[in-house]
Amino acid sequence: MDRRLSAHQDLLHRARAEDALHWQHHHRPISADTLRKRLHIGTTTARSLVTQLRTDTHARLDTPHHEPEPLPTPP
């Protein structure tokens, strides 16, 4: 079981790297088909990874950012 989790984490890491590279070159997220070709994986796996990438992105965007506290004003 640990091997499967490790393999999935490795694929997810590689998928994130491919997605970032794709964003740099094409200014849009990577498609499942492009990811499938780049990572030499099956369609179902590629779709699952793309879904995970999108879910992670939306979760980061939906998380409120901590605003720094304003600097104190001198008396």
Short mmCIF file of N, CA and C in Angstrom, two decimals:
data_model
loop_
_atom_site.label_atom_id
_atom_site.label_comp_id
_atom_site.label_asym_id
_atom_site.label_seq_id
_atom_site.Cartn_x
_atom_site.Cartn_y
_atom_site.Cartn_z
N MET A 1 0.82 -1.19 0.00
CA MET A 1 0.00 0.00 0.00
C MET A 1 0.87 1.26 0.00
N ASP A 2 1.95 1.28 0.78
CA ASP A 2 2.83 2.44 0.81
C ASP A 2 3.45 2.71 -0.56
N ARG A 3 3.72 1.64 -1.31
CA ARG A 3 4.27 1.82 -2.66
C ARG A 3 3.30 2.54 -3.56
N ARG A 4 2.03 2.17 -3.47
CA ARG A 4 1.01 2.82 -4.31
C ARG A 4 0.88 4.29 -3.96
N LEU A 5 0.88 4.58 -2.67
CA LEU A 5 0.78 5.97 -2.23
C LEU A 5 2.01 6.75 -2.69
N SER A 6 3.17 6.15 -2.55
CA SER A 6 4.41 6.79 -2.99
C SER A 6 4.40 7.03 -4.50
N ALA A 7 3.94 6.04 -5.25
CA ALA A 7 3.88 6.19 -6.72
C ALA A 7 2.89 7.28 -7.10
N HIS A 8 1.75 7.34 -6.40
CA HIS A 8 0.75 8.38 -6.69
C HIS A 8 1.33 9.76 -6.35
N GLN A 9 2.00 9.88 -5.22
CA GLN A 9 2.60 11.16 -4.84
C GLN A 9 3.66 11.59 -5.86
N ASP A 10 4.43 10.63 -6.36
CA ASP A 10 5.43 10.93 -7.38
C ASP A 10 4.76 11.42 -8.66
N LEU A 11 3.72 10.73 -9.09
CA LEU A 11 2.99 11.16 -10.29
C LEU A 11 2.37 12.54 -10.10
N LEU A 12 1.80 12.80 -8.93
CA LEU A 12 1.19 14.09 -8.66
C LEU A 12 2.25 15.19 -8.68
N HIS A 13 3.41 14.92 -8.13
CA HIS A 13 4.51 15.88 -8.14
C HIS A 13 4.94 16.18 -9.59
N ARG A 14 5.09 15.13 -10.39
CA ARG A 14 5.46 15.30 -11.79
C ARG A 14 4.37 16.04 -12.57
N ALA A 15 3.11 15.74 -12.25
CA ALA A 15 1.99 16.41 -12.91
C ALA A 15 1.99 17.91 -12.59
N ARG A 16 2.27 18.25 -11.34
CA ARG A 16 2.34 19.67 -10.95
C ARG A 16 3.44 20.38 -11.72
N ALA A 17 4.58 19.72 -11.85
CA ALA A 17 5.70 20.31 -12.59
C ALA A 17 5.33 20.51 -14.06
N GLU A 18 4.69 19.52 -14.67
CA GLU A 18 4.26 19.65 -16.07
C GLU A 18 3.22 20.74 -16.23
N ASP A 19 2.30 20.85 -15.26
CA ASP A 19 1.27 21.88 -15.31
C ASP A 19 1.90 23.27 -15.23
N ALA A 20 2.87 23.44 -14.33
CA ALA A 20 3.55 24.73 -14.20
C ALA A 20 4.29 25.10 -15.48
N LEU A 21 4.98 24.13 -16.06
CA LEU A 21 5.69 24.37 -17.32
C LEU A 21 4.72 24.72 -18.44
N HIS A 22 3.60 24.02 -18.48
CA HIS A 22 2.58 24.27 -19.50
C HIS A 22 2.02 25.69 -19.34
N TRP A 23 1.76 26.10 -18.08
CA TRP A 23 1.27 27.47 -17.82
C TRP A 23 2.26 28.49 -18.35
N GLN A 24 3.55 28.27 -18.11
CA GLN A 24 4.58 29.22 -18.56
C GLN A 24 4.58 29.39 -20.07
N HIS A 25 4.39 28.30 -20.79
CA HIS A 25 4.45 28.35 -22.25
C HIS A 25 3.14 28.71 -22.93
N HIS A 26 2.02 28.29 -22.35
CA HIS A 26 0.73 28.42 -23.04
C HIS A 26 -0.29 29.29 -22.30
N HIS A 27 0.03 29.72 -21.09
CA HIS A 27 -0.86 30.58 -20.28
C HIS A 27 -2.22 29.95 -20.04
N ARG A 28 -2.22 28.66 -19.85
CA ARG A 28 -3.45 27.93 -19.50
C ARG A 28 -3.04 26.59 -18.87
N PRO A 29 -3.95 25.98 -18.14
CA PRO A 29 -3.61 24.71 -17.48
C PRO A 29 -3.43 23.57 -18.48
N ILE A 30 -2.70 22.58 -18.07
CA ILE A 30 -2.45 21.43 -18.93
C ILE A 30 -3.72 20.57 -19.04
N SER A 31 -3.93 20.01 -20.21
CA SER A 31 -5.08 19.11 -20.41
C SER A 31 -4.70 17.69 -19.99
N ALA A 32 -5.70 16.90 -19.74
CA ALA A 32 -5.46 15.50 -19.38
C ALA A 32 -4.72 14.78 -20.51
N ASP A 33 -5.08 15.08 -21.75
CA ASP A 33 -4.44 14.41 -22.88
C ASP A 33 -2.96 14.78 -22.98
N THR A 34 -2.64 16.05 -22.80
CA THR A 34 -1.24 16.47 -22.85
C THR A 34 -0.46 15.85 -21.69
N LEU A 35 -1.07 15.84 -20.51
CA LEU A 35 -0.42 15.23 -19.36
C LEU A 35 -0.19 13.74 -19.59
N ARG A 36 -1.17 13.08 -20.17
CA ARG A 36 -1.05 11.65 -20.49
C ARG A 36 0.16 11.40 -21.38
N LYS A 37 0.31 12.23 -22.41
CA LYS A 37 1.43 12.06 -23.34
C LYS A 37 2.77 12.36 -22.68
N ARG A 38 2.81 13.41 -21.87
CA ARG A 38 4.07 13.81 -21.24
C ARG A 38 4.55 12.80 -20.20
N LEU A 39 3.61 12.25 -19.44
CA LEU A 39 3.99 11.32 -18.37
C LEU A 39 3.90 9.86 -18.78
N HIS A 40 3.43 9.61 -20.01
CA HIS A 40 3.29 8.23 -20.51
C HIS A 40 2.42 7.40 -19.56
N ILE A 41 1.22 7.93 -19.30
CA ILE A 41 0.27 7.27 -18.41
C ILE A 41 -1.05 7.08 -19.13
N GLY A 42 -1.95 6.34 -18.54
CA GLY A 42 -3.26 6.09 -19.13
C GLY A 42 -4.20 7.28 -18.99
N THR A 43 -5.27 7.23 -19.76
CA THR A 43 -6.25 8.31 -19.77
C THR A 43 -6.91 8.50 -18.41
N THR A 44 -7.31 7.41 -17.78
CA THR A 44 -7.98 7.50 -16.48
C THR A 44 -7.07 8.13 -15.44
N THR A 45 -5.81 7.72 -15.42
CA THR A 45 -4.85 8.29 -14.47
C THR A 45 -4.63 9.77 -14.75
N ALA A 46 -4.49 10.13 -16.02
CA ALA A 46 -4.28 11.53 -16.40
C ALA A 46 -5.47 12.39 -15.98
N ARG A 47 -6.67 11.90 -16.21
CA ARG A 47 -7.87 12.67 -15.82
C ARG A 47 -7.93 12.84 -14.31
N SER A 48 -7.59 11.79 -13.59
CA SER A 48 -7.60 11.85 -12.13
C SER A 48 -6.58 12.88 -11.63
N LEU A 49 -5.40 12.89 -12.22
CA LEU A 49 -4.37 13.84 -11.82
C LEU A 49 -4.78 15.28 -12.13
N VAL A 50 -5.37 15.50 -13.30
CA VAL A 50 -5.83 16.84 -13.66
C VAL A 50 -6.92 17.30 -12.70
N THR A 51 -7.81 16.41 -12.34
CA THR A 51 -8.85 16.74 -11.37
C THR A 51 -8.22 17.15 -10.04
N GLN A 52 -7.22 16.41 -9.61
CA GLN A 52 -6.53 16.73 -8.36
C GLN A 52 -5.82 18.07 -8.45
N LEU A 53 -5.17 18.34 -9.58
CA LEU A 53 -4.50 19.63 -9.77
C LEU A 53 -5.49 20.78 -9.67
N ARG A 54 -6.64 20.63 -10.32
CA ARG A 54 -7.66 21.69 -10.30
C ARG A 54 -8.24 21.87 -8.90
N THR A 55 -8.48 20.76 -8.21
CA THR A 55 -9.00 20.82 -6.84
C THR A 55 -8.02 21.54 -5.93
N ASP A 56 -6.74 21.21 -6.05
CA ASP A 56 -5.71 21.85 -5.23
C ASP A 56 -5.65 23.35 -5.53
N THR A 57 -5.74 23.71 -6.80
CA THR A 57 -5.69 25.12 -7.20
C THR A 57 -6.88 25.88 -6.62
N HIS A 58 -8.07 25.32 -6.75
CA HIS A 58 -9.27 25.99 -6.22
C HIS A 58 -9.20 26.11 -4.70
N ALA A 59 -8.68 25.10 -4.04
CA ALA A 59 -8.56 25.14 -2.58
C ALA A 59 -7.62 26.26 -2.16
N ARG A 60 -6.52 26.43 -2.89
CA ARG A 60 -5.58 27.50 -2.56
C ARG A 60 -6.21 28.87 -2.81
N LEU A 61 -6.98 28.99 -3.88
CA LEU A 61 -7.62 30.27 -4.19
C LEU A 61 -8.74 30.60 -3.21
N ASP A 62 -9.40 29.58 -2.69
CA ASP A 62 -10.52 29.80 -1.77
C ASP A 62 -10.08 30.03 -0.33
N THR A 63 -8.83 29.72 -0.01
CA THR A 63 -8.33 29.89 1.34
C THR A 63 -8.00 31.36 1.57
N PRO A 64 -8.59 31.96 2.60
CA PRO A 64 -8.29 33.38 2.85
C PRO A 64 -6.83 33.54 3.26
N HIS A 65 -6.22 34.55 2.72
CA HIS A 65 -4.82 34.84 3.04
C HIS A 65 -4.76 35.70 4.29
N HIS A 66 -3.77 35.45 5.08
CA HIS A 66 -3.58 36.25 6.28
C HIS A 66 -2.98 37.59 5.87
N GLU A 67 -3.68 38.64 6.18
CA GLU A 67 -3.19 39.97 5.87
C GLU A 67 -2.22 40.40 6.98
N PRO A 68 -1.10 41.00 6.59
CA PRO A 68 -0.18 41.47 7.62
C PRO A 68 -0.82 42.61 8.41
N GLU A 69 -0.47 42.67 9.67
CA GLU A 69 -1.01 43.75 10.50
C GLU A 69 -0.35 45.06 10.09
N PRO A 70 -1.12 46.15 10.14
CA PRO A 70 -0.53 47.44 9.76
C PRO A 70 0.56 47.85 10.75
N LEU A 71 1.50 48.62 10.24
CA LEU A 71 2.57 49.12 11.10
C LEU A 71 1.99 50.15 12.06
N PRO A 72 2.51 50.20 13.27
CA PRO A 72 2.00 51.21 14.21
C PRO A 72 2.37 52.61 13.73
N THR A 73 1.48 53.55 13.95
CA THR A 73 1.77 54.94 13.58
C THR A 73 2.49 55.61 14.73
N PRO A 74 3.44 56.45 14.40
CA PRO A 74 4.17 57.13 15.49
C PRO A 74 3.25 58.08 16.25
N PRO A 75 3.50 58.27 17.55
CA PRO A 75 2.65 59.17 18.35
C PRO A 75 2.80 60.62 17.99
#
